Amino acid sequence: MNNPPTPAAPAIVAALRSIRAYADGLRDGAFTAEDAVRACLARIRDDATLDAFTAQDDAAALAAARAADLMLASRSDLGPLMGVPVALKDLYAADGLPMTAGSRVDIADRVPAQGPIVAALKRGGAVVLGKTRTTEFAFGTFNPTHPTPRNPCDRTSHRMPGGSSAGSAVAVAAGLCAVALGTDTGGSVRQPAALCGVAGFKTTAGRLSMEGVFPLSPTFDSPGWFGHGVDDLALVWHALSGNRPSRERPVDTLVLGVPDAYFFDNLEPAVADAVDLARRRLSAAGARLQTVTLPPLDDLDGAFGAFLSAELVAWLGRERVTANLERMDPVVAARIAPGLTLTAEAFLRMRARFEATARAARDAIAGVDALLTPTVPRTAALAEGHEDPVAAAAWSRDTLRLTRPGNLFGFCGISLPIQHLASHATLPVGLQLMAAGGADSDLLGVAATVERTLGRPAA
């Protein structure tokens, strides 16, 4: 398809930063859904060097957009996602689109059918543009031997976009779509959201069905998505869960927990400054910041990785894994290896320990509305210099160390961009809010209050 961008493209690009603004423009006749999809497809082509997408079906996307326009013309309105251009991480099955799970390994026999999440998006009238790039099997944040999308926060240098939902974060940050879906097992939505300067929401594991999503860890996987603000995240939550987010509350009613260990260690100065300013501004506005002691985390990292490895080996099959280790990215091959030798007894002991840790963490935050921490301890590093598998693995461990606890604790979580708070922060910084498992709607309400109090970065 070689159609030029529609003349309405500038208005559409602006509207894509808010689902509500997009919905208003569509219904007011400022543009059509077909206009919007053509503009997005043109931007994807024009920004091909970002390498956010791995597969598209332009004809199907345009047909879906025309159908949305016809329904609106007939006074049939499916809701706020109608005609909204969305993208899917290459772990979500979608009719007519291929799935590789970011791997060179043949997984054709393990590709699921389209599941309820994608079906719900389509029922709401959302237009699926295509699939976005993920790291191999979503196991980590950077693959030295696979293409890595370029973080649009720096158009001159190739910086880390995070992962594993790299393509989805880049697509939203670059304005290639309005919303993009990812998955989060140890921070794979929140970490790239922070590094790319967008909002990202991780749901409670088990709260939404993962049917139709290629799994890394059935125990810890959870769906998530990216948008430009909390309102976008909340509208998608309502469409997928059927639950309305809690109302935004007065800031002086919030009690925010601040962990007394681990989460504020060894932060890059720009991150430390932005988060400190966020804490001060919230406190000055009337929010109560309360110190919280969480279960110790120092020795859980290795167990968590081995546990994920075992679940991935179980899904792929031992024979497939052993036969394809040399075809896998070396970081992934090294990370999956423990799953080949972990005993059933050790696996069950780990699971019991994780469950006990999650119970203790839930008890620890019983008196607060949400935890407040940095999302990632660093800003986006240059991809250059991380080609060595050891360096790549070290980057992943370091930049996921503040998000992974939320998965271990069974929490839901959000990352909000706050780089505008520190005048010398030239790259995105994320503020993480986490709440007890099942409190997804409440967390969105808290996040809306925090976002209103702190503001959002300029477009």
Short mmCIF file of C-alpha atoms in Angstrom, two decimals:
data_model
loop_
_atom_site.label_atom_id
_atom_site.label_comp_id
_atom_site.label_asym_id
_atom_site.label_seq_id
_atom_site.Cartn_x
_atom_site.Cartn_y
_atom_site.Cartn_z
CA MET A 1 0.00 0.00 0.00
CA ASN A 2 1.50 3.37 -1.02
CA ASN A 3 -1.19 5.85 -0.02
CA PRO A 4 0.19 9.24 1.11
CA PRO A 5 -0.67 10.56 4.56
CA THR A 6 -4.14 12.06 4.74
CA PRO A 7 -4.35 15.89 5.09
CA ALA A 8 -5.99 15.29 8.48
CA ALA A 9 -2.82 13.63 9.79
CA PRO A 10 -1.66 16.48 12.11
CA ALA A 11 -5.02 16.55 13.90
CA ILE A 12 -5.02 12.78 14.13
CA VAL A 13 -1.49 12.65 15.52
CA ALA A 14 -2.51 15.07 18.27
CA ALA A 15 -5.70 13.11 19.00
CA LEU A 16 -3.80 9.84 19.31
CA ARG A 17 -2.34 11.15 22.58
CA SER A 18 -5.75 10.77 24.23
CA ILE A 19 -8.42 8.16 23.51
CA ARG A 20 -11.10 10.61 24.61
CA ALA A 21 -9.76 13.33 22.30
CA TYR A 22 -9.62 10.80 19.48
CA ALA A 23 -13.18 9.66 20.16
CA ASP A 24 -14.40 13.28 20.17
CA GLY A 25 -12.64 14.07 16.89
CA LEU A 26 -14.00 10.96 15.25
CA ARG A 27 -17.57 11.66 16.31
CA ASP A 28 -17.35 15.38 15.55
CA GLY A 29 -16.23 14.65 12.00
CA ALA A 30 -12.70 16.09 12.34
CA PHE A 31 -11.46 12.87 10.73
CA THR A 32 -12.68 9.37 9.99
CA ALA A 33 -11.37 6.10 11.36
CA GLU A 34 -10.09 5.33 7.87
CA ASP A 35 -8.24 8.67 7.86
CA ALA A 36 -6.69 7.79 11.20
CA VAL A 37 -5.62 4.30 10.19
CA ARG A 38 -4.11 5.57 6.93
CA ALA A 39 -2.20 8.19 8.92
CA CYS A 40 -0.92 5.57 11.36
CA LEU A 41 0.14 3.22 8.57
CA ALA A 42 1.95 6.09 6.87
CA ARG A 43 3.76 6.96 10.10
CA ILE A 44 4.76 3.32 10.59
CA ARG A 45 6.29 3.34 7.09
CA ASP A 46 7.93 6.73 7.57
CA ASP A 47 9.37 5.67 10.95
CA ALA A 48 10.40 2.19 9.81
CA THR A 49 13.85 2.68 11.33
CA LEU A 50 12.22 2.50 14.76
CA ASP A 51 11.58 -1.19 13.99
CA ALA A 52 8.56 -1.30 16.31
CA PHE A 53 6.37 -3.56 14.14
CA THR A 54 7.05 -7.10 12.95
CA ALA A 55 3.84 -7.77 11.00
CA GLN A 56 0.91 -5.80 9.62
CA ASP A 57 -2.28 -6.45 7.68
CA ASP A 58 -2.99 -3.05 6.16
CA ALA A 59 -5.98 -4.26 4.15
CA ALA A 60 -7.70 -5.77 7.19
CA ALA A 61 -6.98 -2.67 9.30
CA LEU A 62 -8.46 -0.37 6.67
CA ALA A 63 -11.50 -2.63 6.30
CA ALA A 64 -12.06 -2.54 10.07
CA ALA A 65 -11.72 1.25 10.04
CA ARG A 66 -14.28 1.60 7.24
CA ALA A 67 -16.64 -0.67 9.18
CA ALA A 68 -16.30 1.60 12.22
CA ASP A 69 -17.06 4.65 10.07
CA LEU A 70 -20.14 3.00 8.60
CA MET A 71 -21.41 2.01 12.04
CA LEU A 72 -20.98 5.54 13.36
CA ALA A 73 -22.77 6.90 10.27
CA SER A 74 -25.66 4.57 11.08
CA ARG A 75 -25.74 5.88 14.68
CA SER A 76 -24.31 2.64 16.07
CA ASP A 77 -21.63 3.38 18.62
CA LEU A 78 -19.57 0.61 20.23
CA GLY A 79 -17.89 2.85 22.79
CA PRO A 80 -14.66 4.82 23.33
CA LEU A 81 -12.36 2.30 21.61
CA MET A 82 -14.34 2.42 18.38
CA GLY A 83 -12.00 3.15 15.47
CA VAL A 84 -8.99 3.50 17.80
CA PRO A 85 -5.75 2.19 16.21
CA VAL A 86 -4.08 -0.38 18.47
CA ALA A 87 -1.06 -2.67 18.24
CA LEU A 88 -0.38 -6.07 19.78
CA LYS A 89 2.83 -7.51 21.16
CA ASP A 90 3.90 -10.55 19.16
CA LEU A 91 2.68 -12.85 21.93
CA TYR A 92 -1.01 -12.14 21.31
CA ALA A 93 -2.75 -14.37 18.78
CA ALA A 94 -4.82 -12.38 16.30
CA ASP A 95 -6.69 -13.75 13.31
CA GLY A 96 -4.79 -13.12 10.08
CA LEU A 97 -1.51 -12.13 11.75
CA PRO A 98 1.52 -14.39 12.29
CA MET A 99 3.13 -15.11 15.65
CA THR A 100 6.81 -15.81 16.28
CA ALA A 101 7.10 -14.83 19.98
CA GLY A 102 10.25 -13.01 18.90
CA SER A 103 12.08 -16.25 18.18
CA ARG A 104 13.79 -18.00 15.29
CA VAL A 105 12.62 -21.31 16.77
CA ASP A 106 9.65 -22.95 15.04
CA ILE A 107 6.69 -22.63 17.43
CA ALA A 108 3.90 -23.10 14.90
CA ASP A 109 2.40 -26.00 16.88
CA ARG A 110 2.31 -23.89 20.06
CA VAL A 111 0.59 -20.81 18.66
CA PRO A 112 -2.79 -20.39 20.37
CA ALA A 113 -6.03 -19.26 18.79
CA GLN A 114 -7.16 -15.67 19.17
CA GLY A 115 -8.21 -15.16 22.78
CA PRO A 116 -10.70 -13.06 24.75
CA ILE A 117 -8.50 -9.97 25.13
CA VAL A 118 -8.08 -9.39 21.40
CA ALA A 119 -11.70 -10.41 20.83
CA ALA A 120 -12.85 -7.80 23.37
CA LEU A 121 -10.80 -5.08 21.68
CA LYS A 122 -12.35 -5.93 18.33
CA ARG A 123 -15.87 -6.08 19.79
CA GLY A 124 -15.28 -2.57 21.07
CA GLY A 125 -14.42 -1.45 17.54
CA ALA A 126 -10.65 -1.06 18.03
CA VAL A 127 -8.61 -1.43 14.83
CA VAL A 128 -5.62 -3.78 15.07
CA LEU A 129 -2.75 -2.40 13.00
CA GLY A 130 -0.32 -5.26 13.52
CA LYS A 131 2.19 -6.99 15.78
CA THR A 132 5.00 -5.32 17.69
CA ARG A 133 8.46 -6.62 18.43
CA THR A 134 9.20 -8.56 21.60
CA THR A 135 12.41 -10.00 22.92
CA GLU A 136 12.66 -13.76 22.40
CA PHE A 137 9.88 -15.53 24.32
CA ALA A 138 9.60 -12.27 26.34
CA PHE A 139 12.52 -13.57 28.41
CA GLY A 140 14.50 -10.42 29.14
CA THR A 141 14.83 -6.86 27.89
CA PHE A 142 17.53 -7.02 25.21
CA ASN A 143 18.64 -9.64 22.67
CA PRO A 144 22.11 -8.92 21.23
CA THR A 145 21.45 -11.13 18.20
CA HIS A 146 17.90 -9.91 17.44
CA PRO A 147 16.71 -6.52 16.17
CA THR A 148 15.99 -4.04 18.96
CA PRO A 149 13.52 -1.18 18.36
CA ARG A 150 14.95 2.31 18.68
CA ASN A 151 13.74 4.33 21.64
CA PRO A 152 12.07 7.45 20.14
CA CYS A 153 13.22 9.56 23.11
CA ASP A 154 16.51 9.99 21.21
CA ARG A 155 16.31 10.31 17.44
CA THR A 156 20.08 10.53 16.96
CA SER A 157 21.30 7.53 18.95
CA HIS A 158 20.04 3.97 19.39
CA ARG A 159 18.97 3.79 23.02
CA MET A 160 17.45 0.89 24.90
CA PRO A 161 13.63 0.86 24.69
CA GLY A 162 13.31 -1.73 27.44
CA GLY A 163 11.45 -4.98 27.16
CA SER A 164 10.22 -7.42 26.63
CA SER A 165 7.31 -5.33 25.28
CA ALA A 166 9.73 -3.04 23.44
CA GLY A 167 7.84 -2.59 20.18
CA SER A 168 4.57 -1.73 21.92
CA ALA A 169 6.17 0.97 24.08
CA VAL A 170 8.00 2.45 21.09
CA ALA A 171 4.83 2.42 18.96
CA VAL A 172 2.88 4.47 21.52
CA ALA A 173 5.78 6.81 22.32
CA ALA A 174 6.31 7.54 18.61
CA GLY A 175 2.61 8.11 17.89
CA LEU A 176 2.29 5.08 15.60
CA CYS A 177 -0.92 4.03 17.39
CA ALA A 178 -3.04 5.14 20.33
CA VAL A 179 -2.68 2.08 22.54
CA ALA A 180 -0.48 -1.01 22.39
CA LEU A 181 -0.76 -4.24 24.34
CA GLY A 182 2.14 -5.97 26.07
CA THR A 183 2.68 -8.56 28.77
CA ASP A 184 4.40 -8.21 32.13
CA THR A 185 6.10 -11.11 33.92
CA GLY A 186 8.89 -9.23 35.68
CA GLY A 187 8.37 -5.67 34.50
CA SER A 188 7.98 -6.06 30.74
CA VAL A 189 5.33 -3.30 30.51
CA ARG A 190 6.37 -0.96 33.31
CA GLN A 191 10.09 -0.93 32.48
CA PRO A 192 9.76 0.00 28.76
CA ALA A 193 7.02 2.50 29.66
CA ALA A 194 9.47 4.25 31.97
CA LEU A 195 12.34 4.17 29.47
CA CYS A 196 10.21 5.41 26.54
CA GLY A 197 8.29 8.07 28.46
CA VAL A 198 4.74 6.71 28.31
CA ALA A 199 2.26 5.32 30.82
CA GLY A 200 2.11 1.56 31.31
CA PHE A 201 -0.29 -0.62 33.31
CA LYS A 202 0.31 -4.18 34.54
CA THR A 203 -2.84 -5.97 35.66
CA THR A 204 -2.99 -8.44 38.52
CA ALA A 205 -1.88 -11.88 37.32
CA GLY A 206 -4.99 -14.01 36.81
CA ARG A 207 -7.36 -11.04 36.72
CA LEU A 208 -7.71 -11.18 32.92
CA SER A 209 -7.58 -14.36 30.89
CA MET A 210 -4.23 -15.14 29.24
CA GLU A 211 -5.93 -17.50 26.80
CA GLY A 212 -4.65 -16.64 23.34
CA VAL A 213 -1.36 -15.26 24.67
CA PHE A 214 1.93 -17.15 24.24
CA PRO A 215 3.14 -17.77 27.80
CA LEU A 216 6.49 -17.24 29.45
CA SER A 217 5.20 -18.10 32.92
CA PRO A 218 1.56 -19.06 33.49
CA THR A 219 2.14 -18.27 37.18
CA PHE A 220 3.42 -14.71 36.79
CA ASP A 221 2.34 -13.53 33.32
CA SER A 222 -0.17 -10.70 33.22
CA PRO A 223 -1.56 -8.59 30.38
CA GLY A 224 -0.71 -4.91 30.26
CA TRP A 225 -0.84 -1.98 27.90
CA PHE A 226 0.65 1.40 27.06
CA GLY A 227 -0.99 4.80 26.61
CA HIS A 228 -0.14 8.44 27.06
CA GLY A 229 -1.96 8.87 30.36
CA VAL A 230 -3.96 7.16 33.08
CA ASP A 231 -7.27 7.86 31.35
CA ASP A 232 -6.17 5.81 28.33
CA LEU A 233 -5.11 2.94 30.57
CA ALA A 234 -8.42 3.10 32.43
CA LEU A 235 -10.56 3.06 29.29
CA VAL A 236 -8.82 -0.09 28.08
CA TRP A 237 -9.18 -1.67 31.54
CA HIS A 238 -12.93 -1.04 31.45
CA ALA A 239 -13.23 -2.50 27.96
CA LEU A 240 -11.31 -5.67 28.86
CA SER A 241 -12.47 -6.29 32.42
CA GLY A 242 -15.96 -4.81 32.45
CA ASN A 243 -15.03 -2.92 35.63
CA ARG A 244 -14.98 0.84 35.84
CA PRO A 245 -11.86 2.34 37.43
CA SER A 246 -12.39 3.91 40.83
CA ARG A 247 -13.10 7.62 40.84
CA GLU A 248 -10.20 10.01 41.13
CA ARG A 249 -9.84 11.01 44.77
CA PRO A 250 -8.74 14.22 46.48
CA VAL A 251 -4.98 14.03 46.87
CA ASP A 252 -5.18 14.73 50.59
CA THR A 253 -7.02 11.44 51.10
CA LEU A 254 -4.17 9.34 49.67
CA VAL A 255 -1.85 7.25 51.81
CA LEU A 256 1.19 6.23 49.77
CA GLY A 257 3.66 3.65 51.02
CA VAL A 258 7.39 4.30 50.60
CA PRO A 259 9.54 1.16 51.04
CA ASP A 260 12.30 1.57 53.62
CA ALA A 261 14.79 -0.64 51.76
CA TYR A 262 15.92 -1.79 48.33
CA PHE A 263 13.82 0.39 46.01
CA PHE A 264 15.81 3.62 46.40
CA ASP A 265 19.29 2.08 46.30
CA ASN A 266 21.81 2.98 43.59
CA LEU A 267 19.58 5.25 41.49
CA GLU A 268 20.89 7.32 38.60
CA PRO A 269 20.88 10.99 39.71
CA ALA A 270 18.20 12.06 37.20
CA VAL A 271 15.92 9.27 38.44
CA ALA A 272 16.57 10.01 42.09
CA ASP A 273 15.90 13.73 41.61
CA ALA A 274 12.66 13.28 39.64
CA VAL A 275 11.27 10.75 42.12
CA ASP A 276 12.27 12.89 45.09
CA LEU A 277 10.49 15.89 43.56
CA ALA A 278 7.42 13.73 42.95
CA ARG A 279 7.38 12.70 46.62
CA ARG A 280 7.76 16.30 47.77
CA ARG A 281 5.02 17.59 45.50
CA LEU A 282 2.58 14.88 46.58
CA SER A 283 3.36 15.50 50.25
CA ALA A 284 2.95 19.26 49.82
CA ALA A 285 -0.43 18.67 48.17
CA GLY A 286 -1.63 16.72 51.22
CA ALA A 287 -0.89 13.08 50.43
CA ARG A 288 0.44 11.14 53.42
CA LEU A 289 3.66 9.25 52.71
CA GLN A 290 4.10 6.30 55.06
CA THR A 291 7.17 4.12 55.45
CA VAL A 292 6.54 0.46 54.61
CA THR A 293 8.70 -2.60 55.32
CA LEU A 294 8.35 -5.25 52.62
CA PRO A 295 9.58 -8.86 52.67
CA PRO A 296 13.33 -9.18 51.90
CA LEU A 297 14.18 -9.57 48.22
CA ASP A 298 17.93 -10.08 48.06
CA ASP A 299 17.97 -13.82 47.45
CA LEU A 300 14.76 -14.16 45.42
CA ASP A 301 16.12 -13.08 42.02
CA GLY A 302 17.86 -16.33 41.15
CA ALA A 303 14.90 -18.44 42.24
CA PHE A 304 12.52 -16.30 40.21
CA GLY A 305 14.58 -16.73 37.03
CA ALA A 306 14.88 -20.50 37.47
CA PHE A 307 11.15 -20.78 38.09
CA LEU A 308 10.32 -18.89 34.88
CA SER A 309 12.80 -21.05 32.99
CA ALA A 310 11.08 -24.22 34.14
CA GLU A 311 7.64 -22.97 33.12
CA LEU A 312 8.91 -21.91 29.68
CA VAL A 313 10.62 -25.28 29.15
CA ALA A 314 7.37 -27.01 30.11
CA TRP A 315 5.45 -24.98 27.49
CA LEU A 316 7.96 -25.33 24.67
CA GLY A 317 8.91 -28.92 25.45
CA ARG A 318 12.31 -30.19 26.57
CA GLU A 319 13.22 -31.68 23.19
CA ARG A 320 12.50 -28.45 21.32
CA VAL A 321 14.55 -26.43 23.80
CA THR A 322 17.61 -28.70 23.75
CA ALA A 323 17.50 -28.98 19.97
CA ASN A 324 17.33 -25.19 19.49
CA LEU A 325 19.58 -23.70 22.15
CA GLU A 326 22.11 -22.63 19.51
CA ARG A 327 19.37 -20.90 17.50
CA MET A 328 18.23 -18.88 20.47
CA ASP A 329 19.71 -15.55 21.46
CA PRO A 330 22.61 -16.31 23.84
CA VAL A 331 21.00 -14.34 26.68
CA VAL A 332 17.81 -16.38 26.36
CA ALA A 333 19.70 -19.66 25.96
CA ALA A 334 21.58 -18.97 29.19
CA ARG A 335 18.42 -17.95 31.06
CA ILE A 336 16.38 -20.94 29.94
CA ALA A 337 19.08 -23.50 30.79
CA PRO A 338 18.22 -23.80 34.52
CA GLY A 339 14.72 -24.92 33.55
CA LEU A 340 16.18 -28.05 32.00
CA THR A 341 17.60 -29.29 35.31
CA LEU A 342 15.28 -27.87 37.97
CA THR A 343 13.69 -30.72 39.92
CA ALA A 344 9.99 -30.95 40.62
CA GLU A 345 10.68 -30.76 44.35
CA ALA A 346 12.70 -27.55 43.96
CA PHE A 347 10.01 -26.06 41.72
CA LEU A 348 7.29 -26.75 44.28
CA ARG A 349 9.42 -25.32 47.12
CA MET A 350 9.93 -22.14 45.08
CA ARG A 351 6.23 -21.81 44.39
CA ALA A 352 5.37 -22.24 48.07
CA ARG A 353 7.96 -19.63 48.99
CA PHE A 354 6.64 -17.17 46.41
CA GLU A 355 3.12 -17.62 47.74
CA ALA A 356 4.28 -16.99 51.33
CA THR A 357 6.21 -13.90 50.21
CA ALA A 358 3.14 -12.57 48.40
CA ARG A 359 1.00 -13.02 51.52
CA ALA A 360 3.57 -11.18 53.64
CA ALA A 361 3.78 -8.35 51.11
CA ARG A 362 0.01 -7.97 51.01
CA ASP A 363 -0.07 -7.72 54.81
CA ALA A 364 2.73 -5.13 54.73
CA ILE A 365 0.77 -2.72 52.53
CA ALA A 366 -2.62 -3.22 54.17
CA GLY A 367 -2.64 0.35 55.46
CA VAL A 368 -1.74 2.19 52.25
CA ASP A 369 -3.52 2.93 48.98
CA ALA A 370 -0.45 2.23 46.83
CA LEU A 371 3.30 1.87 47.01
CA LEU A 372 5.40 4.63 45.44
CA THR A 373 8.85 3.83 44.00
CA PRO A 374 11.00 4.54 40.96
CA THR A 375 10.08 2.26 38.06
CA VAL A 376 13.61 1.81 36.71
CA PRO A 377 16.83 2.87 38.43
CA ARG A 378 18.35 4.18 35.18
CA THR A 379 17.42 6.17 32.12
CA ALA A 380 17.69 4.60 28.68
CA ALA A 381 21.26 3.49 27.98
CA LEU A 382 22.83 3.35 24.54
CA ALA A 383 22.34 -0.04 22.91
CA GLU A 384 25.95 0.13 21.80
CA GLY A 385 28.14 -1.51 24.39
CA HIS A 386 25.58 -4.16 25.33
CA GLU A 387 26.22 -6.55 22.42
CA ASP A 388 28.06 -8.95 24.72
CA PRO A 389 25.58 -11.39 26.31
CA VAL A 390 27.02 -10.78 29.77
CA ALA A 391 26.52 -7.02 29.44
CA ALA A 392 23.03 -7.52 28.03
CA ALA A 393 22.02 -9.82 30.88
CA ALA A 394 23.44 -7.40 33.44
CA TRP A 395 21.40 -4.53 31.95
CA SER A 396 18.24 -6.62 32.19
CA ARG A 397 18.86 -7.61 35.82
CA ASP A 398 19.59 -4.06 36.90
CA THR A 399 16.72 -2.33 35.11
CA LEU A 400 14.11 -4.89 36.15
CA ARG A 401 15.09 -5.02 39.82
CA LEU A 402 12.43 -2.49 40.89
CA THR A 403 9.57 -3.95 38.84
CA ARG A 404 10.11 -7.66 39.45
CA PRO A 405 9.07 -7.46 43.14
CA GLY A 406 5.58 -6.42 42.05
CA ASN A 407 5.23 -9.68 40.15
CA LEU A 408 6.62 -11.74 43.04
CA PHE A 409 4.24 -10.00 45.44
CA GLY A 410 1.21 -10.53 43.19
CA PHE A 411 0.62 -6.77 42.85
CA CYS A 412 -0.82 -4.71 40.01
CA GLY A 413 1.27 -1.76 38.90
CA ILE A 414 1.53 1.41 36.84
CA SER A 415 4.45 3.47 35.59
CA LEU A 416 3.88 7.19 34.98
CA PRO A 417 6.35 9.47 33.13
CA ILE A 418 7.75 12.17 35.43
CA GLN A 419 10.91 13.44 33.72
CA HIS A 420 9.34 16.91 33.51
CA LEU A 421 9.74 17.27 37.28
CA ALA A 422 13.56 17.42 37.10
CA SER A 423 14.81 20.23 34.88
CA HIS A 424 18.07 18.43 34.07
CA ALA A 425 16.40 15.10 33.15
CA THR A 426 16.89 14.84 29.39
CA LEU A 427 15.60 11.26 29.10
CA PRO A 428 12.38 9.66 30.38
CA VAL A 429 11.97 8.72 34.03
CA GLY A 430 9.17 6.57 35.44
CA LEU A 431 7.32 6.69 38.76
CA GLN A 432 5.93 3.32 39.81
CA LEU A 433 2.71 2.83 41.76
CA MET A 434 1.80 -0.66 42.96
CA ALA A 435 -1.23 -2.00 44.83
CA ALA A 436 -2.41 -5.31 46.20
CA GLY A 437 -3.52 -7.98 43.78
CA GLY A 438 -7.10 -7.44 42.66
CA ALA A 439 -7.03 -3.69 43.39
CA ASP A 440 -6.61 -2.79 39.72
CA SER A 441 -9.58 -0.43 39.56
CA ASP A 442 -8.56 1.30 42.78
CA LEU A 443 -4.97 1.68 41.58
CA LEU A 444 -6.15 3.41 38.41
CA GLY A 445 -8.09 5.88 40.55
CA VAL A 446 -5.05 6.55 42.73
CA ALA A 447 -2.85 6.94 39.64
CA ALA A 448 -5.26 9.48 38.17
CA THR A 449 -4.93 11.59 41.30
CA VAL A 450 -1.14 11.29 41.28
CA GLU A 451 -0.99 12.20 37.59
CA ARG A 452 -3.19 15.26 38.11
CA THR A 453 -1.03 16.39 41.01
CA LEU A 454 2.29 15.90 39.26
CA GLY A 455 1.24 16.78 35.73
CA ARG A 456 2.39 15.11 32.52
CA PRO A 457 5.41 15.75 30.30
CA ALA A 458 4.84 18.11 27.39
CA ALA A 459 3.92 16.44 24.10
#
